[in-house]
XYZ file of C-alpha atoms in Angstrom:
500
model
C -20.621 7.989 -24.687
C -20.610 6.545 -21.155
C -19.409 8.698 -18.252
C -15.653 8.637 -17.877
C -13.606 8.673 -14.695
C -9.929 9.519 -14.325
C -8.042 7.487 -11.726
C -4.476 8.297 -10.707
C -2.764 5.381 -8.978
C 0.547 6.591 -7.587
C 2.965 3.947 -6.355
C 6.315 4.496 -4.700
C 8.135 3.336 -7.861
C 5.765 4.408 -10.637
C 2.354 5.842 -11.264
C -0.440 5.340 -13.771
C -3.240 7.589 -14.993
C -6.187 5.553 -16.229
C -9.351 6.605 -18.006
C -12.319 4.381 -17.233
C -15.897 3.978 -18.374
C -18.683 2.249 -16.478
C -20.730 0.518 -19.164
C -24.422 -0.376 -19.230
C -23.338 -4.021 -19.040
C -21.975 -3.304 -15.546
C -18.337 -3.521 -16.530
C -15.412 -1.147 -16.190
C -13.499 -0.547 -19.384
C -10.150 1.056 -18.673
C -7.299 2.352 -20.762
C -3.981 3.854 -19.804
C -3.866 7.595 -20.404
C -0.473 8.249 -18.855
C 2.388 6.647 -16.970
C 5.307 8.072 -15.026
C 8.238 7.084 -12.870
C 7.501 8.445 -9.406
C 9.817 11.458 -9.385
C 12.255 11.583 -6.493
C 14.774 14.331 -5.906
C 17.500 14.711 -3.301
C 16.811 18.093 -1.704
C 18.239 19.683 1.428
C 19.622 16.392 2.647
C 16.523 14.259 2.037
C 14.999 12.038 -0.650
C 11.766 13.826 -1.595
C 8.764 13.206 -3.851
C 8.350 15.881 -6.520
C 4.559 16.193 -6.331
C 4.609 19.182 -8.694
C 5.939 16.956 -11.460
C 3.155 14.439 -10.780
C 0.623 17.291 -10.908
C 2.038 18.352 -14.292
C 1.719 14.798 -15.618
C -1.958 14.723 -14.624
C -2.548 18.157 -16.141
C -0.901 17.001 -19.362
C -3.376 14.121 -19.635
C -6.282 16.481 -18.922
C -5.112 18.908 -21.607
C -4.976 16.057 -24.120
C -8.519 15.014 -23.186
C -9.610 18.624 -23.602
C -8.149 18.758 -27.104
C -10.073 15.585 -27.910
C -13.280 17.226 -26.713
C -13.645 14.965 -23.710
C -13.746 15.599 -19.974
C -13.974 13.099 -17.128
C -16.956 13.267 -14.819
C -14.542 13.109 -11.892
C -10.965 12.559 -10.803
C -9.625 10.586 -7.824
C -6.064 9.946 -6.652
C -4.721 7.107 -4.518
C -1.159 6.580 -3.299
C 0.839 4.808 -0.649
C 0.182 6.051 2.865
C 2.422 7.592 5.500
C 4.177 10.294 3.457
C 2.741 13.796 3.611
C 3.179 17.420 2.668
C 2.666 20.487 4.856
C 0.457 23.323 3.589
C 0.242 26.767 5.169
C -3.003 28.758 5.676
C -2.335 30.598 2.419
C -2.513 27.280 0.590
C 1.211 26.989 -0.179
C 3.076 23.699 0.050
C 6.103 24.134 2.339
C 8.850 22.099 0.724
C 8.402 18.688 -0.886
C 7.107 15.545 0.882
C 9.972 13.382 2.140
C 10.030 9.770 0.913
C 9.370 7.158 3.585
C 12.623 5.300 2.889
C 14.659 8.428 3.638
C 16.998 7.962 6.590
C 15.561 10.819 8.668
C 13.354 8.424 10.670
C 16.224 6.205 11.835
C 15.913 5.796 15.600
C 12.426 7.319 15.724
C 10.695 4.167 16.945
C 12.967 4.258 19.991
C 12.142 7.922 20.553
C 8.432 7.119 20.377
C 8.841 4.308 22.889
C 10.689 6.632 25.267
C 7.426 8.587 25.550
C 4.802 5.832 25.360
C 4.999 2.075 24.986
C 3.896 0.713 21.636
C 1.293 -1.358 23.460
C -0.303 1.821 24.854
C 0.021 3.605 21.523
C -1.661 0.659 19.825
C -4.613 0.873 22.214
C -5.097 4.469 21.081
C -4.576 4.042 17.343
C -4.833 0.360 16.317
C -1.773 0.934 14.162
C 1.295 -1.278 13.963
C 4.840 -0.325 14.910
C 6.764 1.083 11.967
C 9.694 3.443 11.632
C 8.209 5.321 8.664
C 4.759 6.098 10.089
C 3.407 9.612 9.753
C 4.025 10.027 13.486
C 7.713 9.109 13.173
C 8.097 11.311 10.107
C 6.444 14.240 11.899
C 8.768 13.863 14.883
C 11.765 13.854 12.529
C 10.448 16.959 10.765
C 9.786 18.698 14.079
C 13.324 17.992 15.239
C 14.799 19.509 12.087
C 12.340 22.340 11.358
C 10.024 22.893 14.373
C 8.431 25.946 12.745
C 6.918 23.733 10.029
C 4.232 22.555 12.432
C 3.252 26.000 13.702
C 1.111 28.849 12.428
C -1.954 26.841 11.423
C -0.129 24.673 8.887
C -1.839 21.391 7.921
C -0.482 17.970 7.029
C -1.917 16.164 4.006
C -1.029 12.707 2.775
C 0.110 12.370 -0.838
C -3.189 11.499 -2.516
C -5.021 14.133 -0.449
C -2.348 16.687 -1.335
C -2.548 16.063 -5.072
C -6.350 16.250 -5.001
C -6.016 19.527 -3.069
C -4.060 20.962 -6.003
C -7.204 20.435 -8.095
C -10.015 20.997 -5.591
C -8.543 23.544 -3.185
C -9.931 21.543 -0.248
C -7.641 20.632 2.640
C -8.687 17.284 4.127
C -7.571 13.761 4.938
C -9.463 10.725 3.651
C -9.927 8.166 6.421
C -7.939 5.276 4.930
C -4.783 7.422 4.833
C -5.466 9.287 8.099
C -5.989 6.037 10.011
C -2.626 4.665 8.823
C -0.773 7.579 10.405
C -0.455 6.407 14.043
C -2.268 9.650 14.925
C -5.871 8.503 14.491
C -8.273 6.615 16.758
C -10.025 3.997 14.645
C -12.654 3.141 17.234
C -13.602 6.788 17.779
C -13.123 7.674 14.076
C -11.183 10.864 14.785
C -7.682 12.217 15.288
C -6.313 11.045 18.648
C -5.508 14.248 20.517
C -3.704 12.392 23.299
C -0.989 11.328 20.845
C -0.584 14.928 19.676
C -0.322 16.078 23.289
C 2.220 13.418 24.288
C 4.579 14.346 21.465
C 4.072 18.103 21.517
C 2.399 18.147 18.121
C -0.100 20.982 17.669
C -3.657 19.853 17.014
C -3.891 22.677 14.490
C -2.034 20.498 11.940
C -5.017 18.120 11.772
C -6.995 18.454 8.529
C -10.712 17.604 8.524
C -11.534 13.927 7.903
C -13.494 12.879 4.813
C -14.791 9.463 3.747
C -14.232 7.492 0.574
C -16.711 8.521 -2.112
C -17.036 12.069 -0.772
C -17.000 14.907 -3.305
C -14.291 17.467 -2.524
C -15.530 20.029 -5.063
C -14.888 20.928 -8.689
C -11.783 22.283 -10.328
C -11.848 26.053 -10.624
C -12.980 27.851 -13.761
C -9.491 29.299 -14.093
C -7.795 25.882 -14.044
C -10.418 24.394 -16.373
C -9.783 27.256 -18.801
C -6.025 26.761 -18.747
C -6.461 23.034 -19.365
C -9.067 23.564 -22.050
C -11.495 21.185 -20.377
C -14.876 21.309 -18.655
C -15.111 21.587 -14.869
C -15.201 18.136 -13.300
C -15.558 16.883 -9.745
C -12.806 15.693 -7.445
C -14.057 12.634 -5.530
C -11.974 11.033 -2.805
C -11.345 7.334 -3.413
C -9.799 5.291 -0.626
C -6.574 7.314 -0.727
C -4.450 4.516 0.703
C -3.879 2.322 -2.337
C -4.311 -0.905 -0.353
C -7.795 0.157 0.698
C -8.560 1.123 -2.910
C -7.385 -2.312 -4.084
C -9.594 -3.961 -1.471
C -12.662 -2.333 -3.014
C -11.866 -4.093 -6.304
C -11.871 -7.609 -4.813
C -14.508 -9.547 -6.802
C -15.840 -11.411 -3.764
C -19.291 -12.939 -3.834
C -21.910 -12.450 -1.155
C -21.604 -15.040 1.589
C -17.975 -15.932 0.867
C -15.471 -16.012 3.699
C -12.613 -14.248 1.971
C -9.367 -12.392 2.456
C -7.182 -10.683 -0.108
C -3.556 -9.952 -0.884
C -2.770 -6.660 -2.584
C 0.503 -7.148 -4.438
C 3.368 -4.865 -5.363
C 6.515 -3.676 -3.600
C 4.622 -4.682 -0.474
C 2.134 -7.528 -0.177
C -0.761 -6.566 2.091
C -2.700 -9.497 3.522
C -6.080 -8.063 4.485
C -9.612 -8.753 5.567
C -12.733 -6.558 5.657
C -14.350 -6.245 9.102
C -17.255 -4.315 10.559
C -15.015 -2.986 13.361
C -11.329 -3.128 14.401
C -9.947 -6.563 15.258
C -9.006 -7.765 18.730
C -6.528 -5.107 19.962
C -4.360 -7.451 22.041
C -3.893 -9.950 19.219
C -3.566 -7.243 16.560
C -0.713 -5.717 18.542
C 0.906 -9.081 19.164
C 1.027 -9.855 15.438
C 1.842 -6.296 14.308
C -1.378 -5.789 12.345
C -2.909 -2.533 11.124
C -6.554 -1.559 11.595
C -7.350 1.191 9.121
C -10.304 2.874 7.464
C -11.976 1.130 4.558
C -14.800 1.936 2.182
C -18.449 1.689 3.242
C -17.623 2.538 6.861
C -15.758 -0.713 7.451
C -12.325 -1.559 8.857
C -9.439 -3.116 6.979
C -7.256 -5.328 9.188
C -4.029 -6.262 7.450
C -0.469 -7.498 7.761
C 2.275 -5.893 5.689
C 4.791 -8.197 4.011
C 7.778 -6.641 2.288
C 7.772 -8.396 -1.067
C 8.707 -7.371 -4.605
C 10.797 -4.482 -3.280
C 13.477 -7.071 -2.457
C 13.443 -8.564 -5.951
C 13.277 -5.105 -7.575
C 16.394 -4.055 -5.695
C 18.196 -7.309 -6.522
C 17.410 -6.768 -10.199
C 18.730 -3.220 -9.971
C 22.034 -4.530 -8.624
C 22.268 -7.266 -11.264
C 21.724 -4.684 -13.977
C 24.311 -2.409 -12.410
C 26.782 -5.284 -12.658
C 25.953 -5.669 -16.355
C 23.588 -8.641 -16.093
C 20.503 -7.998 -18.198
C 17.330 -9.667 -16.899
C 13.666 -8.790 -17.239
C 11.097 -10.147 -14.811
C 9.874 -12.903 -17.126
C 13.437 -14.186 -17.404
C 13.835 -14.011 -13.615
C 10.667 -16.097 -13.155
C 11.920 -18.682 -15.659
C 15.274 -18.961 -13.874
C 13.541 -19.221 -10.486
C 11.326 -22.040 -11.807
C 14.472 -23.989 -12.690
C 16.187 -23.393 -9.339
C 16.233 -25.779 -6.369
C 13.028 -25.615 -4.282
C 13.262 -24.713 -0.585
C 17.014 -24.088 -0.796
C 16.791 -21.416 1.890
C 14.537 -18.778 3.410
C 14.724 -15.126 4.368
C 12.388 -13.057 6.487
C 11.200 -10.416 3.970
C 10.394 -8.033 6.825
C 13.846 -8.174 8.423
C 15.480 -4.778 8.833
C 18.345 -6.041 6.646
C 16.116 -5.662 3.575
C 14.628 -2.250 4.340
C 17.093 -0.120 2.383
C 20.501 -1.810 1.892
C 23.048 -0.483 -0.578
C 23.208 -3.914 -2.274
C 20.141 -6.130 -1.882
C 21.833 -9.220 -3.355
C 24.540 -8.953 -0.711
C 21.860 -8.506 1.960
C 20.153 -11.762 0.896
C 23.433 -13.699 0.808
C 24.467 -12.314 4.213
C 21.097 -13.201 5.755
C 21.420 -16.797 4.592
C 24.934 -16.983 6.004
C 24.144 -15.547 9.430
C 21.075 -17.803 9.779
C 23.184 -20.903 9.097
C 21.683 -21.776 5.715
C 23.461 -22.943 2.539
C 25.478 -20.313 0.712
C 24.482 -18.839 -2.631
C 26.364 -16.586 -5.041
C 25.185 -12.973 -5.362
C 24.648 -13.339 -9.100
C 22.806 -16.663 -8.948
C 19.627 -14.997 -10.169
C 17.389 -18.044 -10.287
C 18.222 -19.319 -6.803
C 18.015 -15.916 -5.115
C 14.718 -15.156 -6.856
C 13.258 -18.525 -5.817
C 14.303 -17.939 -2.213
C 12.559 -14.560 -2.309
C 9.373 -15.912 -3.933
C 9.060 -18.836 -1.501
C 9.765 -16.591 1.486
C 7.095 -14.104 0.375
C 4.535 -16.914 0.067
C 5.357 -18.303 3.504
C 5.333 -14.870 5.146
C 1.910 -14.273 3.588
C 0.744 -17.474 5.289
C 1.993 -16.108 8.597
C 0.174 -12.842 7.898
C -3.063 -14.609 7.012
C -2.937 -16.776 10.139
C -2.432 -13.631 12.227
C -5.298 -11.768 10.562
C -7.639 -14.753 11.023
C -6.666 -15.097 14.679
C -7.132 -11.410 15.522
C -10.425 -11.093 13.645
C -11.849 -14.410 14.892
C -12.701 -15.271 11.295
C -12.195 -18.216 8.974
C -11.217 -17.838 5.339
C -12.189 -20.159 2.492
C -10.723 -18.297 -0.473
C -7.964 -15.766 -1.203
C -8.169 -13.048 -3.840
C -4.803 -11.859 -5.138
C -5.010 -8.450 -6.809
C -2.725 -5.678 -7.990
C 0.638 -5.227 -9.633
C 2.144 -8.736 -9.528
C -1.076 -10.771 -9.438
C -0.213 -11.954 -12.951
C 2.884 -13.890 -11.826
C 1.409 -17.399 -12.020
C 4.579 -18.979 -10.630
C 4.118 -17.054 -7.380
C 0.325 -17.478 -7.347
C 0.769 -21.269 -7.364
C 3.152 -20.919 -4.428
C 0.634 -18.784 -2.551
C -2.152 -21.335 -3.033
C 0.082 -24.126 -1.729
C 1.582 -22.109 1.133
C -1.825 -20.843 2.296
C -3.553 -24.170 1.554
C -6.454 -22.277 0.007
C -7.762 -21.622 -3.502
C -6.347 -18.405 -4.946
C -8.308 -16.253 -7.403
C -6.425 -13.686 -9.504
C -7.359 -11.335 -12.319
C -7.764 -7.729 -11.145
C -4.301 -6.416 -12.003
C -5.044 -2.687 -11.748
C -6.922 -3.200 -8.501
C -6.159 0.144 -6.840
C -7.243 2.049 -9.959
C -10.389 -0.084 -10.321
C -11.302 0.499 -6.668
C -10.568 4.196 -7.149
C -12.990 4.364 -10.102
C -15.675 2.320 -8.356
C -15.718 4.665 -5.355
C -15.852 7.695 -7.655
C -18.939 6.113 -9.224
C -20.423 5.532 -5.758
C -19.730 9.166 -4.888
C -21.533 10.324 -8.007
C -24.545 8.124 -7.248
C -23.929 5.814 -10.202
C -23.505 2.774 -7.955
C -25.633 1.907 -4.941
C -23.325 0.060 -2.560
C -20.812 -2.661 -1.887
C -22.730 -5.522 -3.481
C -22.984 -3.748 -6.823
C -19.374 -2.598 -6.594
C -18.066 -6.152 -6.160
C -20.327 -7.437 -8.935
C -18.817 -4.923 -11.348
C -15.294 -5.800 -10.182
C -16.023 -9.452 -11.007
C -17.492 -8.577 -14.424
C -14.538 -6.399 -15.379
C -11.645 -8.858 -15.255
C -11.054 -12.435 -16.446
C -10.441 -14.409 -13.260
C -8.013 -17.299 -12.832
C -8.082 -19.944 -10.102
C -5.130 -21.781 -8.519
C -5.634 -24.820 -6.292
C -3.334 -25.830 -3.389
C -2.067 -28.967 -5.130
C 1.128 -29.418 -3.084
C 0.008 -27.975 0.257
C 1.482 -30.897 2.220
C 5.033 -30.082 1.116
C 4.586 -26.462 2.130
C 3.153 -27.277 5.572
C 6.419 -28.880 6.642
C 8.497 -26.056 5.179
C 6.344 -23.451 6.935
C 7.485 -24.684 10.347
C 11.096 -24.546 9.170
C 10.552 -21.007 7.863
C 9.134 -19.854 11.201
C 12.074 -21.314 13.083
C 14.668 -19.708 10.795
C 12.914 -16.324 11.007
C 12.416 -16.497 14.779
C 8.629 -16.318 14.515
C 6.189 -18.044 16.825
C 3.484 -20.113 15.182
C 0.120 -18.384 15.318
C -2.160 -20.338 17.616
C -5.329 -21.630 15.938
C -8.645 -19.974 16.788
């Protein structure tokens, strides 16, 4: 039997536990070993993530493997970035991590800017302005419970925290740490000046580790309780976008960028060092840690979250619709009927997303649409996502002084051909899809690197290409989208990105 790796890919809506083998034919074979809805609980006035329940789900899978006489060689966990738990010196988690869409960070960006301008903060951290950053969440926590940050307590992001439950090692993998607005990407360390400015004790900083680093083995006691052999805990890129980027099946010599899809679409590019700081700040880009010592420059685009929330409201009103039906209705709707800016604050966490879309169209002077016109609303969302991804790609290219010849679309919704065709046309570039479980694949690949099974990036990308059937979409109607792109920018109040 080939060595097996267990990858936990925890998203803000749901999580998957996947068991993978790296075959002699240089392919990853993966099967689902568990799935869960990301457990949220309203506790002490906040929406929290029940990480203990996630831990139990993982343990349940491990117990089953033990009963089958199998044990993984290693385990790695990736998640979204920003959210964190606080652990005391005795190793106890103090409360549950608060979910980033909780309202406790309302007004925090203004409080940050009262201390330091975002331009100055960007020079220190290379991280974009966002209300739910680890910095903003820490300031909200400090305001409510200042004692949480004292006494040698440490912060750990979600994936790091869950791996700590198994390894006992407190640390922060660089892809998550660098997303926090507390980390200096150029110096590759926590930025103490930020801690000083905001009265945050440096003692909360956990040690930094790199993707592929072994954090230890599970204890004999835990292995005994699970009925399984002791296996290693190896840090993947903990930020799921960085993990997905590892799974891009790019070929050597290609000029490529990628879009990691899901609730958010992340338009990213691999660089040897952070992108131009002035332009990165201007276009609200992130420069974060990536595998193999590189930098990931990216633009966040709020995406399927909007459609997910619309669907939730339609179902609440008794309208049954799965995603395949939504795509079919969108395909039959009028093209370019209207546009929304997916990143507008209106869509961050409204009570009724369908109402938010209708209201945005109205206040921007566009044609009206009924809240339950599923096909038209969905088409507006799809087209707006594609056009905002073009804006993101233009910004990333400009800040990195790089050209792009091909786009790889990976992750959760990379199988939506209707949207992939839109992306190819909107970006005016060929789009390659196929790696649907990209974060989990990247997670596994970096575990294999950490165990010495794989030599480096070239071999990693070769295996990513071998492991998934790839599909190509050409920009057949790019001319139509070029004209609409200018209209989209005007409606959304965005300046056109100047060419290189």
